[in-house]
PDB file of C-alpha atoms in Angstrom:
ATOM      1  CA  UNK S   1       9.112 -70.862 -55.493  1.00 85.00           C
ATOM      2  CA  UNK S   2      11.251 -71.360 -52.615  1.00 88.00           C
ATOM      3  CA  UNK S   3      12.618 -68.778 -50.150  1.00 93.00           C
ATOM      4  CA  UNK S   4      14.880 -68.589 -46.854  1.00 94.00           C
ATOM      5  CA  UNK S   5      15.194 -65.711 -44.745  1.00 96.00           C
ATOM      6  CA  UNK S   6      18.182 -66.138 -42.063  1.00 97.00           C
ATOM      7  CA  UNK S   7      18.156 -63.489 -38.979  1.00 97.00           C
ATOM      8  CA  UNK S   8      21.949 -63.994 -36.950  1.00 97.00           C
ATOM      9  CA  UNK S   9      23.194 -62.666 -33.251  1.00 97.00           C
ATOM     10  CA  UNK S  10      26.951 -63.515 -32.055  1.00 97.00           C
ATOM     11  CA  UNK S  11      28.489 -62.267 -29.318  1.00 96.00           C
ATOM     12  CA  UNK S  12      32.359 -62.338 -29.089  1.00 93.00           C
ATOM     13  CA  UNK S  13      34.318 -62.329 -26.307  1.00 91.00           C
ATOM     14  CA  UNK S  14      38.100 -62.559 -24.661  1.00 89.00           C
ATOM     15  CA  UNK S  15      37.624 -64.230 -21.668  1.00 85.00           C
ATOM     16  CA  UNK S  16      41.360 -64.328 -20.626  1.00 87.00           C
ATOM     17  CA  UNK S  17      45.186 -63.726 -22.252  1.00 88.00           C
ATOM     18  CA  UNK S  18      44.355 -67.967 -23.156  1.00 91.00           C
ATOM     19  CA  UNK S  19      40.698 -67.853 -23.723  1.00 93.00           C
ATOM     20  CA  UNK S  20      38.506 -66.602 -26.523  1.00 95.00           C
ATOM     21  CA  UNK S  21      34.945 -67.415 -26.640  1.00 95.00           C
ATOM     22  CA  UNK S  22      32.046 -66.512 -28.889  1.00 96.00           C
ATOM     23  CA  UNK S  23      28.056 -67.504 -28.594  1.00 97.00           C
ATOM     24  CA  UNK S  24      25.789 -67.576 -31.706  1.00 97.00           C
ATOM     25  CA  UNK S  25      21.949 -67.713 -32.662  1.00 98.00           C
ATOM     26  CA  UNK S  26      20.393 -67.756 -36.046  1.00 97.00           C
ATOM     27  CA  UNK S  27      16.419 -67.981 -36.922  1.00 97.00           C
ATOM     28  CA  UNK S  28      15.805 -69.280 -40.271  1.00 96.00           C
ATOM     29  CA  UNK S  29      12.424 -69.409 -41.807  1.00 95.00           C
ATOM     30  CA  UNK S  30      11.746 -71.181 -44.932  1.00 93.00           C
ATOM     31  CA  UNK S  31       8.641 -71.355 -46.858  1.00 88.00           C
ATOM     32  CA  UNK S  32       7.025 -70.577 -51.207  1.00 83.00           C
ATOM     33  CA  UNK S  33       4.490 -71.283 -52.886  1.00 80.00           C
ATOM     34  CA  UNK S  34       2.254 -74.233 -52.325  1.00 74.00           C
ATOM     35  CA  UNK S  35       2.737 -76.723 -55.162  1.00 71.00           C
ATOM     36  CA  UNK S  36       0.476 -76.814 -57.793  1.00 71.00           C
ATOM     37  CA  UNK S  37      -1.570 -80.141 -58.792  1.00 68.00           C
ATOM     38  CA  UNK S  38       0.650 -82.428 -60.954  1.00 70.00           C
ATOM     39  CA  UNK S  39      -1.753 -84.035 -64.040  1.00 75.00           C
ATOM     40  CA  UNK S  40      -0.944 -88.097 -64.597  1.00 77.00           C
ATOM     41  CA  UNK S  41      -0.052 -89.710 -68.006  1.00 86.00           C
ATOM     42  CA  UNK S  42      -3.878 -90.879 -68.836  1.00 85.00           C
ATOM     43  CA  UNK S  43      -5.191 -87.012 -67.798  1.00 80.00           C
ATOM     44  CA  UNK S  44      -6.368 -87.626 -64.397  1.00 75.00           C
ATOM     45  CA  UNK S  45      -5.095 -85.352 -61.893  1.00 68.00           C
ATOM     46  CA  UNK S  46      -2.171 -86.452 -59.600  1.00 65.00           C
ATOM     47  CA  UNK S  47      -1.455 -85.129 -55.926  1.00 64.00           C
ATOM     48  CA  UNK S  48       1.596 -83.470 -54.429  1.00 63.00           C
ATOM     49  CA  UNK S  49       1.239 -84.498 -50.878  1.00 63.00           C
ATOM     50  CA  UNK S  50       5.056 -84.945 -50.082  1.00 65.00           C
ATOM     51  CA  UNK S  51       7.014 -81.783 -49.471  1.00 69.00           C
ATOM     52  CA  UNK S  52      10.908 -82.902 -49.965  1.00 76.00           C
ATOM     53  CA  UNK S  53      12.691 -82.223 -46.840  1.00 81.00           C
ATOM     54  CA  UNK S  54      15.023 -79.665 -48.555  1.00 84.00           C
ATOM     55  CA  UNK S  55      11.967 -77.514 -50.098  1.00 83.00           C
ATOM     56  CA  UNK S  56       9.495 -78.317 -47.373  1.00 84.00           C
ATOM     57  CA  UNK S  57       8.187 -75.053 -45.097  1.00 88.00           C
ATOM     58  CA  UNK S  58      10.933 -75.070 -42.004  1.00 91.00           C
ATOM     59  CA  UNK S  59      11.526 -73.002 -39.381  1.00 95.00           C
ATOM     60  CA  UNK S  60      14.872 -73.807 -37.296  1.00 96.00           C
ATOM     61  CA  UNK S  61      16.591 -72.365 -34.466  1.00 97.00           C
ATOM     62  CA  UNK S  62      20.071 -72.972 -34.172  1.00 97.00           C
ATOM     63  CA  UNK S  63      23.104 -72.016 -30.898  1.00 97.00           C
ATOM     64  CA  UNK S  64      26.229 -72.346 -31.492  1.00 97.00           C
ATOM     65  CA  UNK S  65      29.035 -71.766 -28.923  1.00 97.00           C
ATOM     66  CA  UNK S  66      33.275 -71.506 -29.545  1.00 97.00           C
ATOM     67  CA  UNK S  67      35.661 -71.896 -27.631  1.00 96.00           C
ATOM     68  CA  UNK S  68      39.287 -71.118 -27.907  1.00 96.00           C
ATOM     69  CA  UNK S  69      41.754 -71.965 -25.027  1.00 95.00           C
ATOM     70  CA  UNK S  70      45.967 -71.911 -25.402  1.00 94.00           C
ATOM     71  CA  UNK S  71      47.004 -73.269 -21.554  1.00 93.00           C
ATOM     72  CA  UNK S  72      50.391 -73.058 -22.746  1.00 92.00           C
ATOM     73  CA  UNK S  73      52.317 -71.894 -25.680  1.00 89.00           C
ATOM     74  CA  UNK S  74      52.520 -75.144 -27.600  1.00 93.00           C
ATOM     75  CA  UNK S  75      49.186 -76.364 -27.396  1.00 95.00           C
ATOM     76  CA  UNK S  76      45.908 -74.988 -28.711  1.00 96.00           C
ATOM     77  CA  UNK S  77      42.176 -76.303 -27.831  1.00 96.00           C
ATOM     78  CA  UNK S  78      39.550 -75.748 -29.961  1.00 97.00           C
ATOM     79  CA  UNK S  79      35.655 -76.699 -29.095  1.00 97.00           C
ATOM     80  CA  UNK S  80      32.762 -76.069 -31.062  1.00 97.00           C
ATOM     81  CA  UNK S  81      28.885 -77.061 -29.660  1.00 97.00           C
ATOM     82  CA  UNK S  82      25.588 -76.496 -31.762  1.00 97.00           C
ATOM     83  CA  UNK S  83      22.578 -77.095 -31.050  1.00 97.00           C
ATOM     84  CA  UNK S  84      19.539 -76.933 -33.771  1.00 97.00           C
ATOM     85  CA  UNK S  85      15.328 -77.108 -33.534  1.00 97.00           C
ATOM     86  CA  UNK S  86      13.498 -77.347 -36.631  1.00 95.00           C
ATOM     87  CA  UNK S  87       9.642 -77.541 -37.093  1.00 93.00           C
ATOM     88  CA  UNK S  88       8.235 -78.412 -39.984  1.00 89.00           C
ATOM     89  CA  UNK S  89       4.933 -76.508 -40.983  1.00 80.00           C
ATOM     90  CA  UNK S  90       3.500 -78.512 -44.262  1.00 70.00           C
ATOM     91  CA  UNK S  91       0.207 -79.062 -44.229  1.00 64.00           C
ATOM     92  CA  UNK S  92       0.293 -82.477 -46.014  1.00 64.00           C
ATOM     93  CA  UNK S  93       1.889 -85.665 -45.022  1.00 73.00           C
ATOM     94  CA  UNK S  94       6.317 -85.498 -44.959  1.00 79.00           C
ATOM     95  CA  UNK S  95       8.885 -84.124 -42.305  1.00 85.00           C
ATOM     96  CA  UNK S  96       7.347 -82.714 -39.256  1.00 87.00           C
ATOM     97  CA  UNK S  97      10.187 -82.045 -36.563  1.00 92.00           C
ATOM     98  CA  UNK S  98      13.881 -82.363 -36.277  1.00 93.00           C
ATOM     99  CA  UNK S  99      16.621 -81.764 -33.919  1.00 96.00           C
ATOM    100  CA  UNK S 100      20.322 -81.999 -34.635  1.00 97.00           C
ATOM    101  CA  UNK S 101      23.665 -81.747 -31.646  1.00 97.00           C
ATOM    102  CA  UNK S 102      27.494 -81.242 -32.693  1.00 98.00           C
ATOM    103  CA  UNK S 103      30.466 -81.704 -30.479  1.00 98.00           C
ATOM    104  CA  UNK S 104      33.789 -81.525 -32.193  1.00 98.00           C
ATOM    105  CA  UNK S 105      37.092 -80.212 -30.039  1.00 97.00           C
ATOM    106  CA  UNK S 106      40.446 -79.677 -32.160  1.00 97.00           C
ATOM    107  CA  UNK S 107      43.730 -79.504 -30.373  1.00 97.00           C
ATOM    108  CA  UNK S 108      47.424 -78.791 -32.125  1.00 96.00           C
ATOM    109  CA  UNK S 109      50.934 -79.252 -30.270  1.00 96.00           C
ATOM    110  CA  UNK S 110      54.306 -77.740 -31.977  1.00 94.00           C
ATOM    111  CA  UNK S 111      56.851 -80.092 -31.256  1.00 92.00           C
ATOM    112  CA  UNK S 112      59.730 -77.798 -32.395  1.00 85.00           C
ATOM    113  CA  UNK S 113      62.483 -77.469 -35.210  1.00 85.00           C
ATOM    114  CA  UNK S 114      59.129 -77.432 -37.742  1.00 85.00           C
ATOM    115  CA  UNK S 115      57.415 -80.395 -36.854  1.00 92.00           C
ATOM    116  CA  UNK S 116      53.430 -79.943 -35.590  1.00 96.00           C
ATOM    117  CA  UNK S 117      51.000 -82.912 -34.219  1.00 97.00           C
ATOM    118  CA  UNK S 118      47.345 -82.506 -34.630  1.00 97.00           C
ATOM    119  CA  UNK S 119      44.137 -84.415 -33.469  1.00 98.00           C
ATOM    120  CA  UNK S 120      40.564 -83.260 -33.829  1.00 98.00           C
ATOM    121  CA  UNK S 121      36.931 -85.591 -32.545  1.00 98.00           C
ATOM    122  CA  UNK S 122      33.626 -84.790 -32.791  1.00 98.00           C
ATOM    123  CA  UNK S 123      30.320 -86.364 -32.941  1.00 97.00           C
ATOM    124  CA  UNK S 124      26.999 -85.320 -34.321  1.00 97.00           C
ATOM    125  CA  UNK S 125      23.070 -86.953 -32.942  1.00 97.00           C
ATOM    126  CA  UNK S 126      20.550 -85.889 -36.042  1.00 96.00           C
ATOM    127  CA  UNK S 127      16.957 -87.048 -35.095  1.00 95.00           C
ATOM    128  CA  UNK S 128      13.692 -86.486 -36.997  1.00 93.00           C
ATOM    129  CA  UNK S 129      10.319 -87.313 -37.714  1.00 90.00           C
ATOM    130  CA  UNK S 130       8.474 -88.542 -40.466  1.00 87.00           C
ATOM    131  CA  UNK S 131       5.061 -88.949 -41.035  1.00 82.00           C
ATOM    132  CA  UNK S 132       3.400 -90.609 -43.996  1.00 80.00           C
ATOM    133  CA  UNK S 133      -0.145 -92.571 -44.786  1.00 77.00           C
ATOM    134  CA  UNK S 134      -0.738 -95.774 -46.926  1.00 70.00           C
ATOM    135  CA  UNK S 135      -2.862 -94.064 -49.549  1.00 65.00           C
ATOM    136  CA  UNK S 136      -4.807 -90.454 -49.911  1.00 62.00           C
ATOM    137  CA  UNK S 137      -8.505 -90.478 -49.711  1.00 56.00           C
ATOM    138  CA  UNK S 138      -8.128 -87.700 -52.667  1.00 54.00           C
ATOM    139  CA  UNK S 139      -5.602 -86.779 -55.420  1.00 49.00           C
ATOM    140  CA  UNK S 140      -6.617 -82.755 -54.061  1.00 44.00           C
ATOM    141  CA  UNK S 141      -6.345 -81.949 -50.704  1.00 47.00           C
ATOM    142  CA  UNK S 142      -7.954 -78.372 -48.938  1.00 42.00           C
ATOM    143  CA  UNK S 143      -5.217 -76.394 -48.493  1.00 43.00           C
ATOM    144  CA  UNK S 144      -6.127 -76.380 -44.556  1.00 43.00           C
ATOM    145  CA  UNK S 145      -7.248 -80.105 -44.446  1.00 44.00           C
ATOM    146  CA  UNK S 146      -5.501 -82.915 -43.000  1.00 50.00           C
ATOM    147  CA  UNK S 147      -8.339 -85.645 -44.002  1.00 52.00           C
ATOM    148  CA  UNK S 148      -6.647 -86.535 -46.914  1.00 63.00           C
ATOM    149  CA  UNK S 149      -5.194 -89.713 -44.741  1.00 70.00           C
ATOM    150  CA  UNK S 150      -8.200 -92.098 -43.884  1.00 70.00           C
ATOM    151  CA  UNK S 151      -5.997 -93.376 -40.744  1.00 73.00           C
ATOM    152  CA  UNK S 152      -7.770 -96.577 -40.522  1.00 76.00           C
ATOM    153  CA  UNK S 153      -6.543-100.079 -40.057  1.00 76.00           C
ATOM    154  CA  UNK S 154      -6.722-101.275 -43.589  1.00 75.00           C
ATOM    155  CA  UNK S 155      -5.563 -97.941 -44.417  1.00 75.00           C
ATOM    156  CA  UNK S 156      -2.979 -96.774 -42.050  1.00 79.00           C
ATOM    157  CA  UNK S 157      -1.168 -94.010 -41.105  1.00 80.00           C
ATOM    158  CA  UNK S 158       2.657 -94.170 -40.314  1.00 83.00           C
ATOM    159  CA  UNK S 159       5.326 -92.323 -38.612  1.00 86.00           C
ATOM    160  CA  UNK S 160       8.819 -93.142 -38.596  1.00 88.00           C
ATOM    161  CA  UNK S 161      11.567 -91.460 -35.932  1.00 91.00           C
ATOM    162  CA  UNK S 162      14.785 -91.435 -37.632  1.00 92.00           C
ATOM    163  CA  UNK S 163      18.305 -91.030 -35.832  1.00 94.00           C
ATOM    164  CA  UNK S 164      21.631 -90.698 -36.793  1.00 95.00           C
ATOM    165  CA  UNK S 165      24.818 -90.617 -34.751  1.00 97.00           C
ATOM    166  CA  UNK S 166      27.762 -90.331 -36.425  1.00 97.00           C
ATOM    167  CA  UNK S 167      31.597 -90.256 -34.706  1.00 97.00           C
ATOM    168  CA  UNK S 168      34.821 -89.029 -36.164  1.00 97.00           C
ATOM    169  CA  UNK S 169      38.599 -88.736 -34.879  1.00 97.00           C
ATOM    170  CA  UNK S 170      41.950 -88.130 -36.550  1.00 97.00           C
ATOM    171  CA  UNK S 171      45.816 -87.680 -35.815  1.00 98.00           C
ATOM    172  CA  UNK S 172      47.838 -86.110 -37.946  1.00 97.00           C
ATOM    173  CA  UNK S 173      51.635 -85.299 -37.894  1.00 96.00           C
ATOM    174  CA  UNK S 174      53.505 -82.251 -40.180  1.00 96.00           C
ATOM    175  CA  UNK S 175      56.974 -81.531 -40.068  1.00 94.00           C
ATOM    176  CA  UNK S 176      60.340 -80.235 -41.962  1.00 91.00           C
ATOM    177  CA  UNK S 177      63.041 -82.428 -41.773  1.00 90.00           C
ATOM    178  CA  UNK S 178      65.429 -80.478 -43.742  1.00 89.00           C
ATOM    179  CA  UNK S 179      65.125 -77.080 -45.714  1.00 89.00           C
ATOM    180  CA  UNK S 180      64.003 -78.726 -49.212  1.00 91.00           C
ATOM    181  CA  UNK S 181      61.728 -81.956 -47.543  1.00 93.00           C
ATOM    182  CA  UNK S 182      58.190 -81.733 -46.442  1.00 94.00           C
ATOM    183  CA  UNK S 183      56.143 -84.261 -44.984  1.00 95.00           C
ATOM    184  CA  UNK S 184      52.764 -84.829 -43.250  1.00 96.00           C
ATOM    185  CA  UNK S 185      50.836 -88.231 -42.334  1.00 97.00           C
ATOM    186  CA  UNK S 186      47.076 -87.947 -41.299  1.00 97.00           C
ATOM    187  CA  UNK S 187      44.754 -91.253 -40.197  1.00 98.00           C
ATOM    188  CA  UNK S 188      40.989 -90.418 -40.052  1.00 97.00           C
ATOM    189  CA  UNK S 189      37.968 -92.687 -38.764  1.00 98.00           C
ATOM    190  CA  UNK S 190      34.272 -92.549 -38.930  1.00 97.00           C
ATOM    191  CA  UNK S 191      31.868 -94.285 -37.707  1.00 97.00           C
ATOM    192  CA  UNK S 192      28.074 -94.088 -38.546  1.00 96.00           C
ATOM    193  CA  UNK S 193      24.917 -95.640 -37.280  1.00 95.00           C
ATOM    194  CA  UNK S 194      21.245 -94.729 -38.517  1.00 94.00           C
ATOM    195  CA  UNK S 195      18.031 -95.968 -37.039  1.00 92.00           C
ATOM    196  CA  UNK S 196      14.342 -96.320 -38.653  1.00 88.00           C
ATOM    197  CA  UNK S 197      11.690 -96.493 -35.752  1.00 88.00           C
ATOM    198  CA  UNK S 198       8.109 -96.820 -37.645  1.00 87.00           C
ATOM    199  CA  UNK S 199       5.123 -96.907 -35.888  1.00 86.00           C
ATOM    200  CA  UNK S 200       1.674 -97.639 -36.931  1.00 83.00           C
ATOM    201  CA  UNK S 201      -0.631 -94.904 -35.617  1.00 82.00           C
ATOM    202  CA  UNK S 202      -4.149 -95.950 -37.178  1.00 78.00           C
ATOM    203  CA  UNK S 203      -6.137 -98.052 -34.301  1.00 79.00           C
ATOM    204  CA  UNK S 204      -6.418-102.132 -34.817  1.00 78.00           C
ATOM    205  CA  UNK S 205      -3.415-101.373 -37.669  1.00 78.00           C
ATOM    206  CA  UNK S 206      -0.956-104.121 -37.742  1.00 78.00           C
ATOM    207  CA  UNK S 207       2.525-103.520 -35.995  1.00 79.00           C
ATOM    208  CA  UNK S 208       5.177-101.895 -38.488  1.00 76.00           C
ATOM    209  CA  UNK S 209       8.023-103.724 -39.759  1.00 75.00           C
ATOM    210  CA  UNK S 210      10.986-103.528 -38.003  1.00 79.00           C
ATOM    211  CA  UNK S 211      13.741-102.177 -40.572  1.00 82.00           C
ATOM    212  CA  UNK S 212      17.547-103.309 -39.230  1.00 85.00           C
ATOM    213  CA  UNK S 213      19.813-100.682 -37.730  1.00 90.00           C
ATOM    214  CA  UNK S 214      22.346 -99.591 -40.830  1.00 91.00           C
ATOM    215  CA  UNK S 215      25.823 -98.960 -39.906  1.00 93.00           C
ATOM    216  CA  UNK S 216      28.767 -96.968 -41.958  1.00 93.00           C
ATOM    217  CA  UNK S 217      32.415 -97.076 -40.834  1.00 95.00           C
ATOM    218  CA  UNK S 218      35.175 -95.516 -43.133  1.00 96.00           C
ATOM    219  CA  UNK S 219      39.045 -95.240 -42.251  1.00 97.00           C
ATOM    220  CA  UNK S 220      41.339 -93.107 -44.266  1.00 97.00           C
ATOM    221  CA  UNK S 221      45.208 -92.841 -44.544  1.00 97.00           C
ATOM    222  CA  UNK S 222      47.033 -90.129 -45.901  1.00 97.00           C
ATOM    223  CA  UNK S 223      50.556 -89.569 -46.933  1.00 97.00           C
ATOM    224  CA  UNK S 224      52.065 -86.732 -48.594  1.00 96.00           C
ATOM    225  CA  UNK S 225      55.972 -85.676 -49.392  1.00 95.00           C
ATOM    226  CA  UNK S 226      56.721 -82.648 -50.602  1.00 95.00           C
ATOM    227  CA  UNK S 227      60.525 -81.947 -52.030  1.00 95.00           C
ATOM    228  CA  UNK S 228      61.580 -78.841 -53.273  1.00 93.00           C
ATOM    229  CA  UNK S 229      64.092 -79.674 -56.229  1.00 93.00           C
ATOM    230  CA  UNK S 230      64.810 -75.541 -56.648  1.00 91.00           C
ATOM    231  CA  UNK S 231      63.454 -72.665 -55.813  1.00 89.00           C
ATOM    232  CA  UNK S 232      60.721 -72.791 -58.131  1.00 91.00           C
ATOM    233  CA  UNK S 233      60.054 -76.542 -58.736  1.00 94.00           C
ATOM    234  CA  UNK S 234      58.939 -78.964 -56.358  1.00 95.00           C
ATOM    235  CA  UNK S 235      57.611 -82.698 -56.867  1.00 96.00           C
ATOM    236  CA  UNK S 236      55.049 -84.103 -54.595  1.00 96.00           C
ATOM    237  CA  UNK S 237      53.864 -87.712 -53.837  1.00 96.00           C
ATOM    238  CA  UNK S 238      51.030 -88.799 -52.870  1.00 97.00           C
ATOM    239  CA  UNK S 239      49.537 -92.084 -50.876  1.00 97.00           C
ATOM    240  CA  UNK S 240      46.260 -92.228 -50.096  1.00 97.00           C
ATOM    241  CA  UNK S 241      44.408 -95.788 -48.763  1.00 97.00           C
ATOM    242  CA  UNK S 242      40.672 -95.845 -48.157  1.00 96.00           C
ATOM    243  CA  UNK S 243      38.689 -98.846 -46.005  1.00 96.00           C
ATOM    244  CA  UNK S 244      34.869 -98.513 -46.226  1.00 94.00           C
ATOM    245  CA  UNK S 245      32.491-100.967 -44.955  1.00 92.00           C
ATOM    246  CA  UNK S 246      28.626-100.996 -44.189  1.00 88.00           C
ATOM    247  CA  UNK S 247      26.130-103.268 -43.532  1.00 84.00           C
ATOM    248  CA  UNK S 248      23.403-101.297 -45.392  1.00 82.00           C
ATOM    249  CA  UNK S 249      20.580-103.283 -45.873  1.00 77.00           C
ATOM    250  CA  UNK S 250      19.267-101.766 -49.100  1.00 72.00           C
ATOM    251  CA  UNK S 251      23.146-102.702 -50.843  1.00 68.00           C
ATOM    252  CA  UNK S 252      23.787-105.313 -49.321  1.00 66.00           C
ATOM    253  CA  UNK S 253      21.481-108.842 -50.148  1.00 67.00           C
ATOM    254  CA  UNK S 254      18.467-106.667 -50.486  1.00 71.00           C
ATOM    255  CA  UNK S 255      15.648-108.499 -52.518  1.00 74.00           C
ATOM    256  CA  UNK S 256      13.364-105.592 -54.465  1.00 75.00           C
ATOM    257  CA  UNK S 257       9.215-106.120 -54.623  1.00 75.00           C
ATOM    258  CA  UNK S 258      10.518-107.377 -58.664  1.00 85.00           C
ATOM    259  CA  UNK S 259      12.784-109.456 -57.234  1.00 81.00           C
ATOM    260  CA  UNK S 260      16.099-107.171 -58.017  1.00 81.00           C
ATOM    261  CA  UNK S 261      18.936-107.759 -55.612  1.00 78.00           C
ATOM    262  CA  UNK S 262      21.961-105.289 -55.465  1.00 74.00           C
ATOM    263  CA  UNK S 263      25.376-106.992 -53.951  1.00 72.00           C
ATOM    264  CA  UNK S 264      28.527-105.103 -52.957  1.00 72.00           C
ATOM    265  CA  UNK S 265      31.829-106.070 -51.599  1.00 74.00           C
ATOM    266  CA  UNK S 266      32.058-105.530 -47.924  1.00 74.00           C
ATOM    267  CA  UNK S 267      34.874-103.720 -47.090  1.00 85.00           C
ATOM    268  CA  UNK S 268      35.793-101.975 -49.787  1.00 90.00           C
ATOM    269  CA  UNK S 269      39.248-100.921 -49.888  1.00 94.00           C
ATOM    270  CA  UNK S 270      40.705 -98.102 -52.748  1.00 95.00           C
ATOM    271  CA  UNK S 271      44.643 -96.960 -52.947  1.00 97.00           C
ATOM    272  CA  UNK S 272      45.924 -93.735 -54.685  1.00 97.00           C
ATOM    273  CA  UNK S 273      49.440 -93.320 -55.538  1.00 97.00           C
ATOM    274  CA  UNK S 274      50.041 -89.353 -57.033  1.00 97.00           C
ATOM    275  CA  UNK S 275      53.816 -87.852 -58.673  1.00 97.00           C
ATOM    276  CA  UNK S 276      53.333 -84.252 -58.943  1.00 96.00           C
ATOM    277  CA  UNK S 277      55.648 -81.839 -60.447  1.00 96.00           C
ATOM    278  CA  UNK S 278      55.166 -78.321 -59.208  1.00 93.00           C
ATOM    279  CA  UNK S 279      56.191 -75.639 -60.908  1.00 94.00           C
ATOM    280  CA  UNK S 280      56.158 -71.671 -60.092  1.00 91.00           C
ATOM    281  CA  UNK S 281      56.384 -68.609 -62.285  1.00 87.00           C
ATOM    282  CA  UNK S 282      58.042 -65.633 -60.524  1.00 76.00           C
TER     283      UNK S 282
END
């Protein structure tokens, strides 16, 4: 049994006849039932040590501020900054902090005669900690033990700091070049990049491996035509081209403890080509 109770303050604001703001805070607390003792296929018991990070006992605290500014009557700004603390109460081995920032700003221009241009970046820093031991001195823990990891040096205990930074941007363009013809183009990049620092915390334990740096970067182009052939039927194309490409380590060249290796093309590139008819009942 799993259960999240979310408490939320906002406070909204116009600042100015340009400038509308808002501030946000929300407590969540997570937490059930403590797992029950799983029972192995030859009938001894099993342990559940592990608490998933998406069932585990959480608390977070989360701020979130919004910002909208128009500095003149073409152009609107749009910015968006959250801020998030989350502590992990399990008593057993698995996620014990976290910490997560957003930036992201928006910004739209009318041109005139129908035609709009929009752009939008934002980038997001997730960081947590892991910790984890080589092997369980017991298959049962105490509820309120943490002896269950010997954390010695032929039997060590581990933590690993994970980050992730990931950055996005986009332009798009809309417009109406005649009553029956609509038309919009949009070009998107991200860019990912996710670190594994492991450390061996056990004294005389040897140093941990050093897992590589794995990298994700995706660029999408979008094309889309709208024409209206009456005033209840319409047919629509549709161009889409994907580029993906990572350097992933477990995809790409990795060799498995059974000797299993997994190989993917790097980039990988997918097209879409859609003809819609549209039709409306009136």
């Amino acid at each position: 049994k799993n259960d999240e109770v979310s408490y939320r303050a906002e406070l909204r604001r116009g600042l100015s006849e340009t400038l509308n703001g808002s501030i946000s805070y929300v407590r969540s607390d997570r937490g059930g039932s403590d797992w029950l003792i799983n029972t192995l296929n030859n009938g001894t018991i099993g342990s559940n040590l592990l608490y998933p990070i998406y069932l585990a006992d959480r608390t977070r605290d989360k701020w979130r501020g919004v910002l909208d500014w128009t500095p003149i009557e073409p152009l609107s700004l749009h910015f968006v900054l959250e801020s998030a603390e989350d502590e992990y109460t399990s008593k057993y081995v698995g996620m014990r902090d976290g910490n997560a920032r957003l930036f992201s700003f928006d910004a739209a221009y009318a041109l005139g005669n129908g035609w709009q241009a929009r752009a939008f970046f934002s980038r997001d820093d997730t960081r947590s900690t892991l910790l984890t031991c080589q092997a369980s001195t017991t298959a049962s823990p105490l509820p309120d033990s943490n002896s269950f990891c010997p954390n010695t040096a032929a039997n060590t205990t581990w933590d690993a700091r994970l980050k992730t930074v990931g950055d996005a941007f986009g332009l798009g363009l809309r417009g109406k070049p005649n009553e029956r013809l609509d038309i919009s183009a949009d070009v998107q990049y991200f860019h990912d990049r996710a670190e594994h620092n492991m450390n061996a915390l056990s004294p005389g334990a040897a140093p941990a491996d050093v897992l590589p740096n794995i990298k994700y970067e995706r660029v999408t182009l979008r094309l889309f035509g709208t024409y209206a052939l009456d005033k209840v039927s319409k047919i629509r194309l549709t161009l889409i081209h994907d580029r993906f490409k990572t350097d992933d380590w477990t995809w790409t060249n990795y060799v498995y403890s059974d000797g299993t290796t997994v190989r993917q093309d790097s980039p990988q590139n997918v097209t879409f080509i859609g003809l819609s008819y549209l039709y409306s009942f009136r």
